[in-house]
Amino acid sequence: MSDGEEAVRFLDILTTASSVAHARGADAVAAAHLLEAIDVLTGVAEPDDIGASVSPLGHRRTELSAEPAVRELTQRWFARLGGTPDASVEADILAELRTEIEMLVRS
């Protein structure tokens, strides 16, 4: 995302990360799913770049949770952005969020 591009809604990051986790057959949303979601929403990656989805047919899907570190990050950033579902993340703030998520991936 370069300067001048539209902001990304925080809620869209979270819902896209959930979709990525489901496509991967994960039991919980991980930091890597958040990064993939940001890439899709900012046009760095196409939804098809995420790879093959796990078919829900014939599989009983359990409710998706979030890893504890992802849950903490999400709650903290939600509050920081004003606690509203329509909160937008501008490019400079998105870079800060991405850096924090990348640290979670490496830990």
mmCIF file of the C-alpha atoms, coordinates in Angstrom:
data_MODEL
# 
_entry.id   MODEL 
# 
loop_
_atom_site.group_PDB 
_atom_site.id 
_atom_site.type_symbol 
_atom_site.label_atom_id 
_atom_site.label_alt_id 
_atom_site.label_comp_id 
_atom_site.label_asym_id 
_atom_site.label_entity_id 
_atom_site.label_seq_id 
_atom_site.pdbx_PDB_ins_code 
_atom_site.Cartn_x 
_atom_site.Cartn_y 
_atom_site.Cartn_z 
_atom_site.occupancy 
_atom_site.B_iso_or_equiv 
_atom_site.pdbx_formal_charge 
_atom_site.auth_seq_id 
_atom_site.auth_comp_id 
_atom_site.auth_asym_id 
_atom_site.auth_atom_id 
_atom_site.pdbx_PDB_model_num 
ATOM 1   C CA . MET A 1 1   ? 0.000   0.000   0.000  1.00 0.00 ? 1   MET A CA 1 
ATOM 2   C CA . SER A 1 2   ? 1.567   3.264   -1.036 1.00 0.00 ? 2   SER A CA 1 
ATOM 3   C CA . ASP A 1 3   ? 0.777   6.803   0.012  1.00 0.00 ? 3   ASP A CA 1 
ATOM 4   C CA . GLY A 1 4   ? -2.519  7.980   -1.377 1.00 0.00 ? 4   GLY A CA 1 
ATOM 5   C CA . GLU A 1 5   ? -4.156  4.581   -1.380 1.00 0.00 ? 5   GLU A CA 1 
ATOM 6   C CA . GLU A 1 6   ? -7.340  4.003   0.549  1.00 0.00 ? 6   GLU A CA 1 
ATOM 7   C CA . ALA A 1 7   ? -7.133  2.910   4.133  1.00 0.00 ? 7   ALA A CA 1 
ATOM 8   C CA . VAL A 1 8   ? -7.983  -0.661  5.083  1.00 0.00 ? 8   VAL A CA 1 
ATOM 9   C CA . ARG A 1 9   ? -10.745 -1.298  7.587  1.00 0.00 ? 9   ARG A CA 1 
ATOM 10  C CA . PHE A 1 10  ? -9.471  -3.151  10.646 1.00 0.00 ? 10  PHE A CA 1 
ATOM 11  C CA . LEU A 1 11  ? -12.560 -5.373  10.612 1.00 0.00 ? 11  LEU A CA 1 
ATOM 12  C CA . ASP A 1 12  ? -11.763 -6.368  7.021  1.00 0.00 ? 12  ASP A CA 1 
ATOM 13  C CA . ILE A 1 13  ? -8.286  -7.470  8.108  1.00 0.00 ? 13  ILE A CA 1 
ATOM 14  C CA . LEU A 1 14  ? -9.802  -9.652  10.824 1.00 0.00 ? 14  LEU A CA 1 
ATOM 15  C CA . THR A 1 15  ? -12.526 -11.198 8.675  1.00 0.00 ? 15  THR A CA 1 
ATOM 16  C CA . THR A 1 16  ? -10.112 -11.853 5.805  1.00 0.00 ? 16  THR A CA 1 
ATOM 17  C CA . ALA A 1 17  ? -7.630  -13.452 8.222  1.00 0.00 ? 17  ALA A CA 1 
ATOM 18  C CA . SER A 1 18  ? -10.429 -15.700 9.436  1.00 0.00 ? 18  SER A CA 1 
ATOM 19  C CA . SER A 1 19  ? -11.190 -16.681 5.843  1.00 0.00 ? 19  SER A CA 1 
ATOM 20  C CA . VAL A 1 20  ? -7.516  -17.424 5.227  1.00 0.00 ? 20  VAL A CA 1 
ATOM 21  C CA . ALA A 1 21  ? -7.375  -19.593 8.360  1.00 0.00 ? 21  ALA A CA 1 
ATOM 22  C CA . HIS A 1 22  ? -10.487 -21.487 7.235  1.00 0.00 ? 22  HIS A CA 1 
ATOM 23  C CA . ALA A 1 23  ? -8.996  -21.970 3.763  1.00 0.00 ? 23  ALA A CA 1 
ATOM 24  C CA . ARG A 1 24  ? -5.860  -23.384 5.357  1.00 0.00 ? 24  ARG A CA 1 
ATOM 25  C CA . GLY A 1 25  ? -7.861  -25.749 7.568  1.00 0.00 ? 25  GLY A CA 1 
ATOM 26  C CA . ALA A 1 26  ? -6.454  -24.130 10.716 1.00 0.00 ? 26  ALA A CA 1 
ATOM 27  C CA . ASP A 1 27  ? -8.093  -24.429 14.119 1.00 0.00 ? 27  ASP A CA 1 
ATOM 28  C CA . ALA A 1 28  ? -7.152  -20.869 15.050 1.00 0.00 ? 28  ALA A CA 1 
ATOM 29  C CA . VAL A 1 29  ? -6.282  -17.582 13.381 1.00 0.00 ? 29  VAL A CA 1 
ATOM 30  C CA . ALA A 1 30  ? -2.520  -17.120 13.578 1.00 0.00 ? 30  ALA A CA 1 
ATOM 31  C CA . ALA A 1 31  ? -0.350  -14.061 12.989 1.00 0.00 ? 31  ALA A CA 1 
ATOM 32  C CA . ALA A 1 32  ? 0.618   -15.408 9.557  1.00 0.00 ? 32  ALA A CA 1 
ATOM 33  C CA . HIS A 1 33  ? -3.060  -15.373 8.568  1.00 0.00 ? 33  HIS A CA 1 
ATOM 34  C CA . LEU A 1 34  ? -3.231  -11.674 9.489  1.00 0.00 ? 34  LEU A CA 1 
ATOM 35  C CA . LEU A 1 35  ? -0.238  -10.942 7.238  1.00 0.00 ? 35  LEU A CA 1 
ATOM 36  C CA . GLU A 1 36  ? -1.816  -12.828 4.350  1.00 0.00 ? 36  GLU A CA 1 
ATOM 37  C CA . ALA A 1 37  ? -5.045  -10.892 4.880  1.00 0.00 ? 37  ALA A CA 1 
ATOM 38  C CA . ILE A 1 38  ? -3.218  -7.556  4.771  1.00 0.00 ? 38  ILE A CA 1 
ATOM 39  C CA . ASP A 1 39  ? -1.468  -8.626  1.567  1.00 0.00 ? 39  ASP A CA 1 
ATOM 40  C CA . VAL A 1 40  ? -4.796  -9.492  -0.084 1.00 0.00 ? 40  VAL A CA 1 
ATOM 41  C CA . LEU A 1 41  ? -6.509  -6.305  1.082  1.00 0.00 ? 41  LEU A CA 1 
ATOM 42  C CA . THR A 1 42  ? -3.664  -4.057  -0.051 1.00 0.00 ? 42  THR A CA 1 
ATOM 43  C CA . GLY A 1 43  ? -3.317  -5.746  -3.442 1.00 0.00 ? 43  GLY A CA 1 
ATOM 44  C CA . VAL A 1 44  ? 0.105   -7.266  -2.736 1.00 0.00 ? 44  VAL A CA 1 
ATOM 45  C CA . ALA A 1 45  ? -1.443  -10.709 -3.220 1.00 0.00 ? 45  ALA A CA 1 
ATOM 46  C CA . GLU A 1 46  ? -4.525  -11.989 -4.964 1.00 0.00 ? 46  GLU A CA 1 
ATOM 47  C CA . PRO A 1 47  ? -7.006  -14.174 -3.084 1.00 0.00 ? 47  PRO A CA 1 
ATOM 48  C CA . ASP A 1 48  ? -5.948  -17.028 -5.383 1.00 0.00 ? 48  ASP A CA 1 
ATOM 49  C CA . ASP A 1 49  ? -2.342  -16.573 -4.190 1.00 0.00 ? 49  ASP A CA 1 
ATOM 50  C CA . ILE A 1 50  ? -3.362  -17.928 -0.811 1.00 0.00 ? 50  ILE A CA 1 
ATOM 51  C CA . GLY A 1 51  ? -3.458  -21.379 -2.292 1.00 0.00 ? 51  GLY A CA 1 
ATOM 52  C CA . ALA A 1 52  ? -5.888  -24.231 -2.364 1.00 0.00 ? 52  ALA A CA 1 
ATOM 53  C CA . SER A 1 53  ? -8.688  -24.155 0.147  1.00 0.00 ? 53  SER A CA 1 
ATOM 54  C CA . VAL A 1 54  ? -9.608  -27.103 2.318  1.00 0.00 ? 54  VAL A CA 1 
ATOM 55  C CA . SER A 1 55  ? -12.996 -28.329 1.215  1.00 0.00 ? 55  SER A CA 1 
ATOM 56  C CA . PRO A 1 56  ? -15.691 -28.031 3.891  1.00 0.00 ? 56  PRO A CA 1 
ATOM 57  C CA . LEU A 1 57  ? -17.552 -30.930 2.256  1.00 0.00 ? 57  LEU A CA 1 
ATOM 58  C CA . GLY A 1 58  ? -17.244 -34.065 4.270  1.00 0.00 ? 58  GLY A CA 1 
ATOM 59  C CA . HIS A 1 59  ? -15.406 -32.269 7.047  1.00 0.00 ? 59  HIS A CA 1 
ATOM 60  C CA . ARG A 1 60  ? -16.978 -31.218 10.277 1.00 0.00 ? 60  ARG A CA 1 
ATOM 61  C CA . ARG A 1 61  ? -15.798 -27.678 10.938 1.00 0.00 ? 61  ARG A CA 1 
ATOM 62  C CA . THR A 1 62  ? -15.230 -26.591 14.456 1.00 0.00 ? 62  THR A CA 1 
ATOM 63  C CA . GLU A 1 63  ? -15.563 -22.988 15.485 1.00 0.00 ? 63  GLU A CA 1 
ATOM 64  C CA . LEU A 1 64  ? -12.453 -21.039 14.620 1.00 0.00 ? 64  LEU A CA 1 
ATOM 65  C CA . SER A 1 65  ? -10.617 -19.369 17.490 1.00 0.00 ? 65  SER A CA 1 
ATOM 66  C CA . ALA A 1 66  ? -7.620  -17.048 17.595 1.00 0.00 ? 66  ALA A CA 1 
ATOM 67  C CA . GLU A 1 67  ? -4.212  -17.758 19.032 1.00 0.00 ? 67  GLU A CA 1 
ATOM 68  C CA . PRO A 1 68  ? -3.755  -15.947 22.376 1.00 0.00 ? 68  PRO A CA 1 
ATOM 69  C CA . ALA A 1 69  ? -1.124  -13.551 20.993 1.00 0.00 ? 69  ALA A CA 1 
ATOM 70  C CA . VAL A 1 70  ? -3.389  -12.704 18.042 1.00 0.00 ? 70  VAL A CA 1 
ATOM 71  C CA . ARG A 1 71  ? -6.343  -12.160 20.373 1.00 0.00 ? 71  ARG A CA 1 
ATOM 72  C CA . GLU A 1 72  ? -4.288  -9.795  22.548 1.00 0.00 ? 72  GLU A CA 1 
ATOM 73  C CA . LEU A 1 73  ? -2.987  -7.864  19.535 1.00 0.00 ? 73  LEU A CA 1 
ATOM 74  C CA . THR A 1 74  ? -6.490  -7.602  18.078 1.00 0.00 ? 74  THR A CA 1 
ATOM 75  C CA . GLN A 1 75  ? -8.012  -6.300  21.304 1.00 0.00 ? 75  GLN A CA 1 
ATOM 76  C CA . ARG A 1 76  ? -5.215  -3.788  21.821 1.00 0.00 ? 76  ARG A CA 1 
ATOM 77  C CA . TRP A 1 77  ? -5.361  -2.474  18.252 1.00 0.00 ? 77  TRP A CA 1 
ATOM 78  C CA . PHE A 1 78  ? -9.158  -2.374  18.262 1.00 0.00 ? 78  PHE A CA 1 
ATOM 79  C CA . ALA A 1 79  ? -9.004  -0.091  21.324 1.00 0.00 ? 79  ALA A CA 1 
ATOM 80  C CA . ARG A 1 80  ? -6.195  1.977   19.795 1.00 0.00 ? 80  ARG A CA 1 
ATOM 81  C CA . LEU A 1 81  ? -8.265  2.549   16.648 1.00 0.00 ? 81  LEU A CA 1 
ATOM 82  C CA . GLY A 1 82  ? -11.217 3.850   18.652 1.00 0.00 ? 82  GLY A CA 1 
ATOM 83  C CA . GLY A 1 83  ? -13.120 0.657   19.372 1.00 0.00 ? 83  GLY A CA 1 
ATOM 84  C CA . THR A 1 84  ? -15.391 0.937   16.343 1.00 0.00 ? 84  THR A CA 1 
ATOM 85  C CA . PRO A 1 85  ? -15.970 -1.711  13.665 1.00 0.00 ? 85  PRO A CA 1 
ATOM 86  C CA . ASP A 1 86  ? -15.519 0.911   10.944 1.00 0.00 ? 86  ASP A CA 1 
ATOM 87  C CA . ALA A 1 87  ? -12.041 1.912   12.143 1.00 0.00 ? 87  ALA A CA 1 
ATOM 88  C CA . SER A 1 88  ? -9.655  2.386   9.243  1.00 0.00 ? 88  SER A CA 1 
ATOM 89  C CA . VAL A 1 89  ? -5.933  1.769   9.237  1.00 0.00 ? 89  VAL A CA 1 
ATOM 90  C CA . GLU A 1 90  ? -3.996  4.326   7.185  1.00 0.00 ? 90  GLU A CA 1 
ATOM 91  C CA . ALA A 1 91  ? -0.816  3.303   5.324  1.00 0.00 ? 91  ALA A CA 1 
ATOM 92  C CA . ASP A 1 92  ? 1.650   4.515   7.973  1.00 0.00 ? 92  ASP A CA 1 
ATOM 93  C CA . ILE A 1 93  ? -0.286  2.878   10.798 1.00 0.00 ? 93  ILE A CA 1 
ATOM 94  C CA . LEU A 1 94  ? -0.711  -0.287  8.723  1.00 0.00 ? 94  LEU A CA 1 
ATOM 95  C CA . ALA A 1 95  ? 3.076   -0.506  8.396  1.00 0.00 ? 95  ALA A CA 1 
ATOM 96  C CA . GLU A 1 96  ? 3.335   -0.336  12.192 1.00 0.00 ? 96  GLU A CA 1 
ATOM 97  C CA . LEU A 1 97  ? 0.677   -3.033  12.595 1.00 0.00 ? 97  LEU A CA 1 
ATOM 98  C CA . ARG A 1 98  ? 2.413   -5.233  10.018 1.00 0.00 ? 98  ARG A CA 1 
ATOM 99  C CA . THR A 1 99  ? 5.735   -4.912  11.864 1.00 0.00 ? 99  THR A CA 1 
ATOM 100 C CA . GLU A 1 100 ? 4.091   -5.969  15.107 1.00 0.00 ? 100 GLU A CA 1 
ATOM 101 C CA . ILE A 1 101 ? 2.431   -8.955  13.434 1.00 0.00 ? 101 ILE A CA 1 
ATOM 102 C CA . GLU A 1 102 ? 5.719   -9.976  11.805 1.00 0.00 ? 102 GLU A CA 1 
ATOM 103 C CA . MET A 1 103 ? 7.304   -10.029 15.270 1.00 0.00 ? 103 MET A CA 1 
ATOM 104 C CA . LEU A 1 104 ? 4.580   -12.455 16.388 1.00 0.00 ? 104 LEU A CA 1 
ATOM 105 C CA . VAL A 1 105 ? 5.250   -14.697 13.383 1.00 0.00 ? 105 VAL A CA 1 
ATOM 106 C CA . ARG A 1 106 ? 8.949   -14.848 14.262 1.00 0.00 ? 106 ARG A CA 1 
ATOM 107 C CA . SER A 1 107 ? 8.341   -15.612 17.936 1.00 0.00 ? 107 SER A CA 1 
# 
